[in-house]
CSV table of C-alpha atoms in Angstrom, one decimal:
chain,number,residue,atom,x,y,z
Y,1,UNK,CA,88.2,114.3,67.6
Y,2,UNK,CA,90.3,111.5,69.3
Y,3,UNK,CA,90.0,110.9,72.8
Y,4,UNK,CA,92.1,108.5,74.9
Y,5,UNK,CA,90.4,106.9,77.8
Y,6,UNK,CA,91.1,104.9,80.9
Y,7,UNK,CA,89.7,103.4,84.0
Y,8,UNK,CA,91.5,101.8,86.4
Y,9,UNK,CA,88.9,102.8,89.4
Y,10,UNK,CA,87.8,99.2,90.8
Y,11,UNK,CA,88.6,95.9,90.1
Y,12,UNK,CA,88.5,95.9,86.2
Y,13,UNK,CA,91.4,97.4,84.0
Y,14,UNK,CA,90.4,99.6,80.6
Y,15,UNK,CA,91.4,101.2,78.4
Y,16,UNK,CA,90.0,102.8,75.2
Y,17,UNK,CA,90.0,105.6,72.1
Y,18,UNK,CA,87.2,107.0,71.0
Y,19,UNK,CA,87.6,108.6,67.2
Y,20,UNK,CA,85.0,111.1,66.0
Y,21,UNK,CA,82.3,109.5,68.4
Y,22,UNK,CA,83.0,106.0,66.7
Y,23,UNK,CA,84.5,103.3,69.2
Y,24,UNK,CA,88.0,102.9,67.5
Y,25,UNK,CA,89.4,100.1,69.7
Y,26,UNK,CA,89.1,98.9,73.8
Y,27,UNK,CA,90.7,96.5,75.8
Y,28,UNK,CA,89.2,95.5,79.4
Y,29,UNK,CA,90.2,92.9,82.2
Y,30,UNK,CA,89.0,91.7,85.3
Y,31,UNK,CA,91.2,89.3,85.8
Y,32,UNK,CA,93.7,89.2,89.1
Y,33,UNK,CA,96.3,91.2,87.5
Y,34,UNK,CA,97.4,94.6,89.4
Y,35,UNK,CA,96.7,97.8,87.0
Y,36,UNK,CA,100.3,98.5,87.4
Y,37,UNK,CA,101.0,95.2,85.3
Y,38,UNK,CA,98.0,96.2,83.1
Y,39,UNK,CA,97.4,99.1,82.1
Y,40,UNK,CA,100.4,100.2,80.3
Y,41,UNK,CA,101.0,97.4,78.3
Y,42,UNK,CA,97.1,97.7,77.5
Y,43,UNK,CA,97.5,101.4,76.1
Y,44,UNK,CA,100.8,100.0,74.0
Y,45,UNK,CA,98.9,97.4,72.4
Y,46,UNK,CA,96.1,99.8,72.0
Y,47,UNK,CA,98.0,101.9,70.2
Y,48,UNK,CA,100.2,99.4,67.9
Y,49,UNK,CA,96.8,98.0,67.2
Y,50,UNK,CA,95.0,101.0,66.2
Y,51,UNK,CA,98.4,102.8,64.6
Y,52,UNK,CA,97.2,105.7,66.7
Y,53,UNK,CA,99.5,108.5,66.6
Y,54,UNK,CA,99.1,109.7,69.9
Y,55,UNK,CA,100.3,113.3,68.9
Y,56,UNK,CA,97.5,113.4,67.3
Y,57,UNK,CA,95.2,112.5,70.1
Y,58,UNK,CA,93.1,115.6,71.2
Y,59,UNK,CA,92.2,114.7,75.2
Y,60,UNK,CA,93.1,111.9,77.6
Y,61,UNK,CA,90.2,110.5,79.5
Y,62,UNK,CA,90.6,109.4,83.0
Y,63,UNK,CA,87.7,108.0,85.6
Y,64,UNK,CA,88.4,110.0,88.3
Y,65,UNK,CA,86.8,108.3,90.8
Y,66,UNK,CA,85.5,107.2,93.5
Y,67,UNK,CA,86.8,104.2,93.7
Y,68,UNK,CA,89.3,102.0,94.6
Y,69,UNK,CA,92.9,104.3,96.1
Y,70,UNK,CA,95.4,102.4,94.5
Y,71,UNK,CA,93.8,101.9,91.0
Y,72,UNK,CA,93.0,105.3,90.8
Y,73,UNK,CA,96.5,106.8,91.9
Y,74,UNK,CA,97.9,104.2,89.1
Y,75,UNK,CA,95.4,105.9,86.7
Y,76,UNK,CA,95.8,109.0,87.3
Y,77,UNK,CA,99.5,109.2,87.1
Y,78,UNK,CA,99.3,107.3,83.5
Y,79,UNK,CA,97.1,109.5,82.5
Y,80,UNK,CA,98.8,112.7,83.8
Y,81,UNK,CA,101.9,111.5,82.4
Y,82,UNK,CA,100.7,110.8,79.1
Y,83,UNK,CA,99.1,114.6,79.2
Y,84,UNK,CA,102.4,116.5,80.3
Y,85,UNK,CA,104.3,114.4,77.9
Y,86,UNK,CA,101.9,114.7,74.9
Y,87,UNK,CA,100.8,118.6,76.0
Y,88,UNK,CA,97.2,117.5,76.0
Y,89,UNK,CA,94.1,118.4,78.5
Y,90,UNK,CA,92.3,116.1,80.8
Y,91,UNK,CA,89.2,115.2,81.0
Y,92,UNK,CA,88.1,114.1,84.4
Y,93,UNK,CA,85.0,111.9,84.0
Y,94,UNK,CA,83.6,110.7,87.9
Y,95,UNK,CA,83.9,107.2,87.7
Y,96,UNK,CA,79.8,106.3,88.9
Y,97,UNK,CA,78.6,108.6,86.2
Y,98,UNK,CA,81.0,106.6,83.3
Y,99,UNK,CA,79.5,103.2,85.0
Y,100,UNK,CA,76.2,104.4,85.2
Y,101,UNK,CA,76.9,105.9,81.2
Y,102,UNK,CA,76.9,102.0,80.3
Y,103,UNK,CA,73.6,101.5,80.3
Y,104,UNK,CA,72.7,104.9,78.3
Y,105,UNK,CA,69.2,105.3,77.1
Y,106,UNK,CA,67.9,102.8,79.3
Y,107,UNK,CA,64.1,103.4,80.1
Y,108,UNK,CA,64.3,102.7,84.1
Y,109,UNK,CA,66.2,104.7,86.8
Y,110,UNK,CA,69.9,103.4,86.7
Y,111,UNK,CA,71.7,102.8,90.2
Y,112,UNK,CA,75.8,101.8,90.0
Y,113,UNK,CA,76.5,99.9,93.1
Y,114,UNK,CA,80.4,99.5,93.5
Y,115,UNK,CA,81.7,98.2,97.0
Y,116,UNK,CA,83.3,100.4,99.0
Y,117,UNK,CA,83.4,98.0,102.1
Y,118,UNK,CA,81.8,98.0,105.4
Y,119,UNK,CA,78.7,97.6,103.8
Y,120,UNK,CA,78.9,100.9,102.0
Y,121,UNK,CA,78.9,101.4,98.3
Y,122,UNK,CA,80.1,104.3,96.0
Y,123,UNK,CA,76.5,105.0,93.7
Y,124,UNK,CA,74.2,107.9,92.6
Y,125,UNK,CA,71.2,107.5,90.5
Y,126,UNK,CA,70.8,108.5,86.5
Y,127,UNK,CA,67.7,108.4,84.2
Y,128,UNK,CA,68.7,108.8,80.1
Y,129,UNK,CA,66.4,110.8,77.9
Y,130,UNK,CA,67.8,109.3,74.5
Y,131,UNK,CA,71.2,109.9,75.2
Y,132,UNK,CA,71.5,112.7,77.7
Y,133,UNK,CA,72.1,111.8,80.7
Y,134,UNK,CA,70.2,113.1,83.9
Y,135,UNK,CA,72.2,113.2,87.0
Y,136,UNK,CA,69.1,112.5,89.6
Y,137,UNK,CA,71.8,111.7,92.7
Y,138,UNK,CA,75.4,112.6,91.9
Y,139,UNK,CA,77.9,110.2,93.3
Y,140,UNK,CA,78.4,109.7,97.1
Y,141,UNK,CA,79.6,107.0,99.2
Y,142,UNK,CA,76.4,106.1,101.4
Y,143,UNK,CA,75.1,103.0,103.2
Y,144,UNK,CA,73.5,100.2,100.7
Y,145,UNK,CA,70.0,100.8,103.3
Y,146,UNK,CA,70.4,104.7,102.5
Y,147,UNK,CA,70.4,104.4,98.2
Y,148,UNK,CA,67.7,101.5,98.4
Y,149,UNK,CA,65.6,103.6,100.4
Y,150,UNK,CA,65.5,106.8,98.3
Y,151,UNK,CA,64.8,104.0,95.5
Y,152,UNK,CA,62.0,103.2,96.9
Y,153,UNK,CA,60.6,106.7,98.1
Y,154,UNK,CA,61.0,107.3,94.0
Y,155,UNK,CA,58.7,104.7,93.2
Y,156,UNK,CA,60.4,103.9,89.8
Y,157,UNK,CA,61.9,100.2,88.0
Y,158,UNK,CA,65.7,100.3,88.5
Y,159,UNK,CA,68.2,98.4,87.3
Y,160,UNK,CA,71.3,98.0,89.2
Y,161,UNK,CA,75.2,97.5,87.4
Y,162,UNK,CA,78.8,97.8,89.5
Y,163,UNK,CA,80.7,95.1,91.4
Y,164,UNK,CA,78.5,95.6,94.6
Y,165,UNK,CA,75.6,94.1,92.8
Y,166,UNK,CA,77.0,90.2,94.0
Y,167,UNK,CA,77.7,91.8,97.2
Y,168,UNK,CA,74.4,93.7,98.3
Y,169,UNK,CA,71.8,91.5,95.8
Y,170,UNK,CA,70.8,89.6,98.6
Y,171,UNK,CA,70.1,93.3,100.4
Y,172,UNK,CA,68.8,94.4,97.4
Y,173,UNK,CA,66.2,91.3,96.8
Y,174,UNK,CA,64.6,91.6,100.3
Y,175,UNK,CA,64.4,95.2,100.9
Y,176,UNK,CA,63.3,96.8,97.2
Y,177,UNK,CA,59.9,97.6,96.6
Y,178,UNK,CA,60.1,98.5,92.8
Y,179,UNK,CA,60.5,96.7,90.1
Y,180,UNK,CA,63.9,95.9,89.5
Y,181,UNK,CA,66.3,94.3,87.2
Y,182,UNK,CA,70.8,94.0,86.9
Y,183,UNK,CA,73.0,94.5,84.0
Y,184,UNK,CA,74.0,91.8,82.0
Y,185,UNK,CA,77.5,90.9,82.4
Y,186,UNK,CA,78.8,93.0,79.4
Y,187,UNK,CA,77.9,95.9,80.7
Y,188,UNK,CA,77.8,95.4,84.4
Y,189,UNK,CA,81.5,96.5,85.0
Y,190,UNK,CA,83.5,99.9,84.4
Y,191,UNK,CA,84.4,100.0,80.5
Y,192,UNK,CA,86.9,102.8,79.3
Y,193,UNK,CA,84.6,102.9,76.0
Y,194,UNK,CA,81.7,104.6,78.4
Y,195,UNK,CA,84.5,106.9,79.8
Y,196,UNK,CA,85.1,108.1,76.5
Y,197,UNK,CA,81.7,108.1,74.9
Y,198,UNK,CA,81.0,110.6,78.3
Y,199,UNK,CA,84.5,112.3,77.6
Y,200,UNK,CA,83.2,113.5,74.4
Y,201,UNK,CA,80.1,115.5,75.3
Y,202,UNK,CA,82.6,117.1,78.2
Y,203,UNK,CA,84.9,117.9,75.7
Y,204,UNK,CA,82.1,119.5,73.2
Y,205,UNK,CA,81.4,121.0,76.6
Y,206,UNK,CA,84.8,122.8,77.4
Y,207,UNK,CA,85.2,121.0,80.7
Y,208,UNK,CA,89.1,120.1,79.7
Y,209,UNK,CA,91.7,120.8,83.0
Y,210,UNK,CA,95.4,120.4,82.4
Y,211,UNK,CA,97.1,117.9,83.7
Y,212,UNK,CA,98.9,119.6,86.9
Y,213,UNK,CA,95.1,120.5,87.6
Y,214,UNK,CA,93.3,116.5,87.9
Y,215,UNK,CA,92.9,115.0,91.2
Y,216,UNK,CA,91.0,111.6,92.1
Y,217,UNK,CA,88.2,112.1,93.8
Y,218,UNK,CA,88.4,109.2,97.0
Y,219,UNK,CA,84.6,110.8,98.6
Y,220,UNK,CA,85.9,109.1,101.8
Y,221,UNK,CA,89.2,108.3,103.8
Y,222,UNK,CA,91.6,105.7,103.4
Y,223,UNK,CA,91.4,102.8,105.2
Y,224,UNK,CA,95.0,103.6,106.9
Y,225,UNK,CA,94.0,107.2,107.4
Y,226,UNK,CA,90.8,106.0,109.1
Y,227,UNK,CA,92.3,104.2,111.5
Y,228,UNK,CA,94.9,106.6,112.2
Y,229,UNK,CA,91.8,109.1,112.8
Y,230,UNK,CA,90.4,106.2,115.5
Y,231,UNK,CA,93.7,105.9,117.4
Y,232,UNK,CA,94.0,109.1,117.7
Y,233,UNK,CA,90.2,109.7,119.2
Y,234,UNK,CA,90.8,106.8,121.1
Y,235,UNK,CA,94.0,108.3,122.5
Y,236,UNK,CA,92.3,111.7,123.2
C-alpha cells in the first residue's frame, strides 16, 4: 500500500508517502513561503527522492480541514489534480484529527489548538488506546473559554499541540485546572506523515471518495463572506 499525503491546512507546508505503513519519505516547512510556492515543488522532490512511481501510488491523502481557506483550496486542488490525473481515490483526513494523530498513544487527553482568530480556535479532544484513536470531541471551531472548560469538567491531564498554543498559553495557564503539559516542537505542528499514518487505517477502512467527490471542510465563514453577512444585517 502507498499512500501520498499532504497538508497545506495552517501555516506549515507537508507533504509525505507512506509505504506499507513504513514512513518512506516527508518534507515539512513553516517558513514564510506561500503553499502555492511550496508544495509542488515539495511533492517533485519527494518523488525524485524516493523514485516513487506515482502510478503506482494506491490513494492521495489530503487534510481536509478546518483550517486556514487559502491553504486548503491550494491543497485540495493539488491533491484533486493529482487524483483525476493518476485515476486514484481520496482520502479525506479532517485536519484536527491528523494533528491531534501526532501525539498517538499518548497517555493524557490530547487537545489541538489551531488559531482561527478572534479568539476562536479550530480543536476537538482525542484519547489513544495504543494506537486507536478515540474521537471524545470531533472538530469544531469554538471559543478557547468553551474547549478549556469542557477540559476541565473532564477532570483529566491534557496536553495541548497546534499553532494556537503561543497564542492562547497564557489563557490556557490561568484558567486550566488539570494537569497539563504542550507538545514538543517536533510534533507540535501539522505533519503530512500523521495524515498518512491516519490515511492508512481509512483506507483499510473503505472510506476512499473520488476526487470530483472531496470538499474542504472551512466549519465557519470566511472572513470576506462574514463581513458581507454584517453589511447586509446592518443594511436591513
Amino acid at each position: 500500500m502507498k499512500i501520498l499525503a499532504i497538508d497545506s491546512s495552517g501555516l506549515v507546508a507537508s507533504a509525505a508517502v507512506v509505504s506499507d505503513e513504513t514512513l518512506s519519505g516527508e518534507f515539512t516547512i513553516n517558513h514564510k513561503k506561500t503553499h502555492s510556492q511550496t508544495l509542488l515543488p515539495m511533492l517533485d522532490e519527494l518523488a525524485q527522492m524516493l523514485g516513487l512511481d506515482l502510478n503506482a501510488l494506491d490513494a492521495v491523502a489530503v487534510a481536509k480541514g478546518p483550517g486556514s481557506f487559502t491553504g486548503l483550496r491550494i491543497g485540495s486542488a493539488t491533491a484533486k489534480g493529482l487524483a483525476f490525473a493518476l485515476d486514484k481515490p481520496i482520502l479525506s483526513i479532517p485536519t484536527v484529527d491528523a494533528l491531534a494523530y501526532n501525539l498517538c498513544g499518548h497517555r493524557d487527553l490530547v487537545c489541538p489548538v489551531m488559531d482561527a482568530r478572534r479568539n476562536q480556535t479550530y480543536t476537538g479532544l482525542y484519547r489513544f488506546d495504543g494506537n486507536q484513536m478515540q474521537v471524545i470531541k470531533e472538530q469544531c471551531a469554538v471559543d478557547i473559554c468553551e474547549i478549556i472548560a469542557e477540559i476541565n469538567h473532564i477532570g483529566s491531564p491534557v496536553v495541548f499541540l497546534g499553532d494556537g498554543v503561543p497564542v492562547f498559553r497564557p489563557y490556557i495557564s490561568e484558567n486550566i485546572s488539570v494537569p497539563y503539559s504542550f507538545a514538543p516542537p517536533h510534533l507540535n505542528r501539522q505533519r503530512a506523515g500523521a495524515v498518512a499514518a491516519l490515511a492508512v487505517q481509512y483506507y483499510i477502512e473503505g472510506k476512499m471518495i473520488k476526487g470530483s467527490e472531496h470538499r474542504p471542510e472551512y466549519l465557519r465563514l470566511s472572513q470576506a463572506e462574514r463581513e458581507k453577512m454584517e453589511k447586509e444585517h446592518a443594511a436591513g
